[in-house]
Tab-separated table of C-alpha atoms in Angstrom:
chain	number	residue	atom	x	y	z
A	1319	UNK	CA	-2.289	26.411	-34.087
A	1320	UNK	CA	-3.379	28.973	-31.587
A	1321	UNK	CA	-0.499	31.205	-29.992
A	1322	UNK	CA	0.598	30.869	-26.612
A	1323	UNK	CA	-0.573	33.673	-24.268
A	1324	UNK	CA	1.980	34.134	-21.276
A	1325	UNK	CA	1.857	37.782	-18.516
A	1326	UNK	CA	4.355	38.927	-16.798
A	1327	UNK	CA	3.690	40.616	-12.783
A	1328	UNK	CA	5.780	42.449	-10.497
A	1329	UNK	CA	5.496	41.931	-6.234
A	1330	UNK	CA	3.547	44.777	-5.003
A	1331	UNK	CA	5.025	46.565	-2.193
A	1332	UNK	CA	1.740	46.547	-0.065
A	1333	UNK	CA	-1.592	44.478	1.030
A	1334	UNK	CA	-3.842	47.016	-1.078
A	1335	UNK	CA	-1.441	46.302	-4.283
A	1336	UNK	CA	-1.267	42.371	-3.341
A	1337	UNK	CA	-5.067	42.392	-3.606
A	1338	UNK	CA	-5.219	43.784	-6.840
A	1339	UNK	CA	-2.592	41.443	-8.441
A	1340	UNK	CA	-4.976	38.670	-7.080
A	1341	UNK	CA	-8.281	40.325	-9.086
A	1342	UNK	CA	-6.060	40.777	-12.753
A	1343	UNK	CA	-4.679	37.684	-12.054
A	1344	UNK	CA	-8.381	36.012	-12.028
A	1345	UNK	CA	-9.359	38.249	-14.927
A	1346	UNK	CA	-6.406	36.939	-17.187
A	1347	UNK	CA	-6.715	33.551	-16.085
A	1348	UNK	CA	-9.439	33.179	-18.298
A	1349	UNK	CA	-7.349	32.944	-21.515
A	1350	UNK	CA	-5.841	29.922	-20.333
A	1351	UNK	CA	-2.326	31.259	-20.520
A	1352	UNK	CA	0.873	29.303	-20.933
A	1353	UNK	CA	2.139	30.491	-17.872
A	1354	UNK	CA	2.358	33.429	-15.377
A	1355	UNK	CA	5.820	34.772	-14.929
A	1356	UNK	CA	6.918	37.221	-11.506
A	1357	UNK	CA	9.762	39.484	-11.461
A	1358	UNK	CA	12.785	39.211	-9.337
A	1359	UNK	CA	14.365	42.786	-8.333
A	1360	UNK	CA	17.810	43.600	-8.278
A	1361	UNK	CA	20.301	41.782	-6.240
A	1362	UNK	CA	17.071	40.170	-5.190
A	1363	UNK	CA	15.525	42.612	-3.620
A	1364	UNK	CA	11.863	41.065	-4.058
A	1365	UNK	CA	13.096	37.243	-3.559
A	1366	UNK	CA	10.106	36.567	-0.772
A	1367	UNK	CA	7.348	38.211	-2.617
A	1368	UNK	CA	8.907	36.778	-5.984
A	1369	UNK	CA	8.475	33.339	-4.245
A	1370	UNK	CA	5.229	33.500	-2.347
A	1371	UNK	CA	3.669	35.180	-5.812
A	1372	UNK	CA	4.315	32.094	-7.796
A	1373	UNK	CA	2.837	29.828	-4.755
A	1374	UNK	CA	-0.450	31.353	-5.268
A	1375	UNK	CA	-0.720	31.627	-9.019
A	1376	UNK	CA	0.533	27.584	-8.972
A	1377	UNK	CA	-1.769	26.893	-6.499
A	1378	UNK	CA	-4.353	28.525	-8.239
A	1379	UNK	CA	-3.491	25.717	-10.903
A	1380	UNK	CA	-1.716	27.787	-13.576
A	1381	UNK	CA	2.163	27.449	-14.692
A	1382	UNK	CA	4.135	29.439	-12.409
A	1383	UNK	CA	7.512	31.012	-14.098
A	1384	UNK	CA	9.345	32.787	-11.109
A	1385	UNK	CA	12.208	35.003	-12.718
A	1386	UNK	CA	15.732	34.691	-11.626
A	1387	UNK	CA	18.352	37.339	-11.890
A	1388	UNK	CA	21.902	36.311	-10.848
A	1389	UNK	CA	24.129	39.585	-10.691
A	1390	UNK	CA	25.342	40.644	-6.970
A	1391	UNK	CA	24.259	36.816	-6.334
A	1392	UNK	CA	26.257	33.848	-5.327
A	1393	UNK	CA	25.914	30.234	-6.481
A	1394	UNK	CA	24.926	29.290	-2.655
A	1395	UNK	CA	22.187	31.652	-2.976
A	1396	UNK	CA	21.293	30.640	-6.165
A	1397	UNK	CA	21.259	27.052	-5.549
A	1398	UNK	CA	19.067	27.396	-2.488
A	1399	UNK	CA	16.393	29.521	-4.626
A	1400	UNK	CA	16.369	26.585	-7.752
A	1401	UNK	CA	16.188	23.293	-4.980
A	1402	UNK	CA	13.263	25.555	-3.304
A	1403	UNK	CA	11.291	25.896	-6.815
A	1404	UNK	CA	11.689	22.378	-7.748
A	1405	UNK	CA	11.042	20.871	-4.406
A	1406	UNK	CA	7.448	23.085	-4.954
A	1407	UNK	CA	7.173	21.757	-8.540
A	1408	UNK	CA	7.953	24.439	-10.230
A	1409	UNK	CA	9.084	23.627	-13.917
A	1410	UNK	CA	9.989	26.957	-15.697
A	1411	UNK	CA	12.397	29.921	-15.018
A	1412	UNK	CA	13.299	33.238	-16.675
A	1413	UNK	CA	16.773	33.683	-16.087
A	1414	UNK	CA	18.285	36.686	-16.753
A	1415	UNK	CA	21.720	38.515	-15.295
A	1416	UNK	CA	19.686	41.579	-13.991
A	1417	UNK	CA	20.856	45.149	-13.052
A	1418	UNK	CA	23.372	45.850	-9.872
A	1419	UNK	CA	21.591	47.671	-7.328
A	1420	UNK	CA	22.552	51.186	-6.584
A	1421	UNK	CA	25.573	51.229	-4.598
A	1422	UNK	CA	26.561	47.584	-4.460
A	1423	UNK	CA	30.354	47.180	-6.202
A	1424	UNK	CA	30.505	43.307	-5.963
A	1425	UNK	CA	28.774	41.695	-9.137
A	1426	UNK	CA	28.990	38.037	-7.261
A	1427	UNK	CA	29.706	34.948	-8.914
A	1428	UNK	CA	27.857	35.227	-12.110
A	1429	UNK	CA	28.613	37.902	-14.729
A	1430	UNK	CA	26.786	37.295	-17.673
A	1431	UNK	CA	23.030	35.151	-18.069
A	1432	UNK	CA	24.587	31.762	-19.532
A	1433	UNK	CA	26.450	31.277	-16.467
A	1434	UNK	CA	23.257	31.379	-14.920
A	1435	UNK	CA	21.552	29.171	-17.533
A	1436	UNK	CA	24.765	26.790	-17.528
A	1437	UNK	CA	24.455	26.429	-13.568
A	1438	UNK	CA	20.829	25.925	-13.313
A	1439	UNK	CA	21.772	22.967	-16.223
A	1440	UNK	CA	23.960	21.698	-13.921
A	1441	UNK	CA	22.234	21.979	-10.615
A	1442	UNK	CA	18.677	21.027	-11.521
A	1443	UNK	CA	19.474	18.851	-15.324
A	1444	UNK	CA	16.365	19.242	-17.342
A	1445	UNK	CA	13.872	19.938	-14.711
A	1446	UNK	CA	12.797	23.610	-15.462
A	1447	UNK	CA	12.185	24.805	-18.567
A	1448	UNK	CA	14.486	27.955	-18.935
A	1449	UNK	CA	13.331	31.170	-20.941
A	1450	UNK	CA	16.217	33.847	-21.530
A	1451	UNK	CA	15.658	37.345	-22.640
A	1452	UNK	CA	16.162	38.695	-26.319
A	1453	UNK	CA	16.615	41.905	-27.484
A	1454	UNK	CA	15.377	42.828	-31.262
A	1455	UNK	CA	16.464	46.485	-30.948
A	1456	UNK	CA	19.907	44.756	-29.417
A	1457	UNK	CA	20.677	45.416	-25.802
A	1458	UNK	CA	21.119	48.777	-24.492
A	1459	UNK	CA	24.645	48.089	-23.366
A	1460	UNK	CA	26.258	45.418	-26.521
A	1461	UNK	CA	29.028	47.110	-28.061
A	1462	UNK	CA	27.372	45.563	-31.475
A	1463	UNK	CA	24.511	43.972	-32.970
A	1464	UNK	CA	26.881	41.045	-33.899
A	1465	UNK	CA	28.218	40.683	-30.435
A	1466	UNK	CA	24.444	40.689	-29.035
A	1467	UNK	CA	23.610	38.281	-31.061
A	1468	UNK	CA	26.644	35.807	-30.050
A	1469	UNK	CA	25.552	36.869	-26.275
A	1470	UNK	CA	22.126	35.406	-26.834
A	1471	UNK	CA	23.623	32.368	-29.153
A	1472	UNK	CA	25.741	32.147	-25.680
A	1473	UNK	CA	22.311	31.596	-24.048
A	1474	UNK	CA	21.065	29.018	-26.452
A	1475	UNK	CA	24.335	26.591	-26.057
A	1476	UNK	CA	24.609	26.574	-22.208
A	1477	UNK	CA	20.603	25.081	-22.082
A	1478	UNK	CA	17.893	27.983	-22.833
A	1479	UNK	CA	14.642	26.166	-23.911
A	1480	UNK	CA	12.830	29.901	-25.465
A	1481	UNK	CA	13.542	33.537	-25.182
A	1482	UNK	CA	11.027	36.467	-24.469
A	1483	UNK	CA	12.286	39.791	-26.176
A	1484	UNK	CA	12.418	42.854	-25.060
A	1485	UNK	CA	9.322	44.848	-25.653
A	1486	UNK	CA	9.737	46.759	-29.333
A	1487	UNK	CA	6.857	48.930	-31.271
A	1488	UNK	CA	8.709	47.928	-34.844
A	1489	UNK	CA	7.544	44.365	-35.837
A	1490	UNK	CA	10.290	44.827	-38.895
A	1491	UNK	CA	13.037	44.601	-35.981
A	1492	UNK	CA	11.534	41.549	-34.611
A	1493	UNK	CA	11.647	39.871	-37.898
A	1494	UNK	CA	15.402	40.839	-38.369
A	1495	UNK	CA	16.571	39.708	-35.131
A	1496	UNK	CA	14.520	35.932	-35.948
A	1497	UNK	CA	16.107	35.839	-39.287
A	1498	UNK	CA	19.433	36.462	-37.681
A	1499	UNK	CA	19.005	34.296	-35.130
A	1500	UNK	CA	18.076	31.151	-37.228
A	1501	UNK	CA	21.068	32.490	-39.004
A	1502	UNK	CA	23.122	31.352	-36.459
A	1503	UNK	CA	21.668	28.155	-36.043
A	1504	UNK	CA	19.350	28.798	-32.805
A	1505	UNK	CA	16.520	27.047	-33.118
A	1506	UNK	CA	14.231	28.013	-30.185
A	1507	UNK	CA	11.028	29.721	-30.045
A	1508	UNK	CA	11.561	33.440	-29.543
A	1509	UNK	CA	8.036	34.843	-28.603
A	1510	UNK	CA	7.552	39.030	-28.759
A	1511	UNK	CA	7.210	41.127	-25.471
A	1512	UNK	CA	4.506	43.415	-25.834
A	1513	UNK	CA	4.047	46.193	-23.655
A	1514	UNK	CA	0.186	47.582	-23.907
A	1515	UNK	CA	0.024	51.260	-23.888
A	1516	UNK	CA	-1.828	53.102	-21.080
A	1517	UNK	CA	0.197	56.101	-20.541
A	1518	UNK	CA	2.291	57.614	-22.859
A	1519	UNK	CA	4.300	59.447	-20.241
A	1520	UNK	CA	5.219	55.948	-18.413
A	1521	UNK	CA	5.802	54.088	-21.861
A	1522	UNK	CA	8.405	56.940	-22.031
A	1523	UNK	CA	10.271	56.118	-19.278
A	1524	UNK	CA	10.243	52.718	-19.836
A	1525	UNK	CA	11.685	52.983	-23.104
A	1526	UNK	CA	14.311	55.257	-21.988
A	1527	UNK	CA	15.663	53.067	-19.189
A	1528	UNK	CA	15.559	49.499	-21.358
A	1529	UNK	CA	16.904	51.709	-24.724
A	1530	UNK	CA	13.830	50.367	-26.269
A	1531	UNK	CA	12.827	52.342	-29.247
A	1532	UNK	CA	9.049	54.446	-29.518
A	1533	UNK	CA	9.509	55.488	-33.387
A	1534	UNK	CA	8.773	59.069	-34.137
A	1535	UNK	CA	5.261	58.943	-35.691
A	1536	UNK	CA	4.185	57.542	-32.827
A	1537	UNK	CA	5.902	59.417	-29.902
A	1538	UNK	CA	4.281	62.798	-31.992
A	1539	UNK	CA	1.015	61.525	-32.142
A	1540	UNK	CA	1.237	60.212	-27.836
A	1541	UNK	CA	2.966	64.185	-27.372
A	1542	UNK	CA	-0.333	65.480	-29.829
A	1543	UNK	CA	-3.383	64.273	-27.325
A	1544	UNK	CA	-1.703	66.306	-24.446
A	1545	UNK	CA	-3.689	65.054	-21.389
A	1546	UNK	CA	-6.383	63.416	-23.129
A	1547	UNK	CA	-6.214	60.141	-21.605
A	1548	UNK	CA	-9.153	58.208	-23.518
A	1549	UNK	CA	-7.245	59.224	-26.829
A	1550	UNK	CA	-3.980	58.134	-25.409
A	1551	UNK	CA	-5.401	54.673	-24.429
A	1552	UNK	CA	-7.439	54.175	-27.824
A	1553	UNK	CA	-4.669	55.272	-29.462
A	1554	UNK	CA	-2.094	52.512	-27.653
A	1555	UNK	CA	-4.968	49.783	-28.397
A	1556	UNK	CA	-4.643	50.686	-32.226
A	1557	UNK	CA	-0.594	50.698	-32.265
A	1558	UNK	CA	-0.719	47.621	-29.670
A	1559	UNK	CA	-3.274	45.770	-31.917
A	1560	UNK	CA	-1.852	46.133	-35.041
A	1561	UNK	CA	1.533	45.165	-34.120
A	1562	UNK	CA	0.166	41.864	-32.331
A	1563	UNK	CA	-1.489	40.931	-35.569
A	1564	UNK	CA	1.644	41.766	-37.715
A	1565	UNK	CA	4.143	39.485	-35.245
A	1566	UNK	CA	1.374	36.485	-35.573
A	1567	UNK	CA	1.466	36.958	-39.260
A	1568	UNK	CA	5.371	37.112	-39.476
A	1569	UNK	CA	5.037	33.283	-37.740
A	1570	UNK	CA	5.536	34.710	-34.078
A	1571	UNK	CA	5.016	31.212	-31.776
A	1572	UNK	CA	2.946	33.324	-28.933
A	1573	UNK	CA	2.654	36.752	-27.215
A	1574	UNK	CA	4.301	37.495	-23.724
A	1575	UNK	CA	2.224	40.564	-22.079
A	1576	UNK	CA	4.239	43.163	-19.799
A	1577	UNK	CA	0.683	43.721	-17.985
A	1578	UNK	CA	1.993	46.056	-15.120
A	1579	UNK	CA	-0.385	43.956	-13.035
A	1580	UNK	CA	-3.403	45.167	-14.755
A	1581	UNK	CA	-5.753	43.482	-16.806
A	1582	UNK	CA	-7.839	45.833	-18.596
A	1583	UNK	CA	-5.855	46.864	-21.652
A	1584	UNK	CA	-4.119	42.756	-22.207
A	1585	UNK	CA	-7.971	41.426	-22.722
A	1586	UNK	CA	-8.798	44.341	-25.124
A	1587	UNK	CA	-5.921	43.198	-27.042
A	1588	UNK	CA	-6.623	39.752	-26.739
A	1589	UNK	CA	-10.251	40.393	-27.932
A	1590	UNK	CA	-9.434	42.558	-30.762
A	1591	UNK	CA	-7.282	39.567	-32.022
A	1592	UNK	CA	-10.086	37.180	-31.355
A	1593	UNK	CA	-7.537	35.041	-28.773
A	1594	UNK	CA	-9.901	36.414	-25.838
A	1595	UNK	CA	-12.480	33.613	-26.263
């Protein structure tokens, strides 16, 4: 069976930035992807360009999966954004408990993501199809990798459908946190975040703020090219690659692209992994 291919966007700030989500969008459209999935900022900072992102990429006649973050949020709020989706016929969700923005106190009505799963259960029944977020290098802030685990089993029980991890560059991890998860009796697909590798110096940051792990041969071989850009992306394609490959092998149900609203370096992949057409 062929794996699912799903990408994930983020709202662009401006018209110029809009326009250029539109062209990658077209470009990736061509795989025939699952779904689409849009980011939600903090607190909800991007709810209007969250929503009127997945009204184009629907009406362009591919499944739209707006995320949902609930921290800093009340169940009013919340309510209002779930009746708007499904009254648009929207039938999948990422629901996660986001970050607090900087300087708010209040963490609202929801504190952890299977309240949020639980109420969209209850508001909505079995209308969207909810993904929750999994974390194969275990969550930045879990005070264990048992207690993770039980947070994401939390997930499961209150009504999750399938999980997207956290991107990872160690398909050994990914296999682990599986193993331990069917452990535990969750049964749900749990397809691999992959996060293609155009700069090393941004792939830094990333991994710094989500506690996501580069492993040392590879950060000394990104900090060995220096500048040199072409090497840097060629090299990324390689690791990328490789790892895609690996996570199919090891039974992975699909790939979930972190395309930072480019194309270019998701199709190479794609191709390189003959799942490009």
């Amino acid at each position: 069976m062929k794996p699912e291919i799903s990408c994930e966007f983020f709202p662009p700030q401006t018209a110029e930035g809009l326009e250029k989500l539109r062209a990658t969008r077209a470009r990736l459209a061509a795989l025939a992807p699952s779904f689409f999935s849009v980011t939600y900022g903090a607190g909800g900072s991007t709810r209007e360009r969250t929503f009127d992102i997945i009204m184009e990429i629907a009406a362009e006649g591919i499944a739209a999966c707006p995320h949902l973050s609930c921290i800093g949020s009340t169940r009013e709020n919340i309510r209002k954004i779930l009746h708007d989706y499904r009254d648009h016929g929207i039938r999948r969700i990422v629901a996660l408990r986001g970050d607090l923005p900087s300087g708010m106190a209040d963490v609202g009505e929801f504190r952890y993501a299977n309240e949020l799963v639980a109420f969209i259960r209850q508001e909505t029944g079995d209308w969207f199809h909810i993904e929750v977020a999994a974390y194969p290098e275990w969550h930045p802030q879990a005070k264990s990798p048992r207690e993770d685990l039980l947070n994401f089993k939390r997930k499961v029980e209150a009504g999750a459908n399938s999980a997207i991890t956290q991107f990872f560059y160690n398909a050994d991890a990914y296999a682990h946190f599986v193993s331990e998860a069917r452990a535990l009796g969750i049964t749900i697909p749990i397809v691999p975040g992959i996060m293609p590798i155009g700069s090393f110096a941004k792939l830094a940051r990333f991994a710094d703020a989500s506690g996501a792990e580069i492993p040392r041969w590879m950060r000394k071989k990104f900090e060995s090219f220096g500048d040199d850009t072409d090497s840097i992306r060629a090299f990324g394609l390689d690791v990328v690659t490789e790892l895609c490959d690996r996570l199919l092998a090891l039974g992975a149900p699909g790939l979930h692209f972190y395309t930072l609203n480019q194309a270019g370096l998701t199709l190479e992949i794609l191709r390189w992994l003959g799942l490009a057409g």
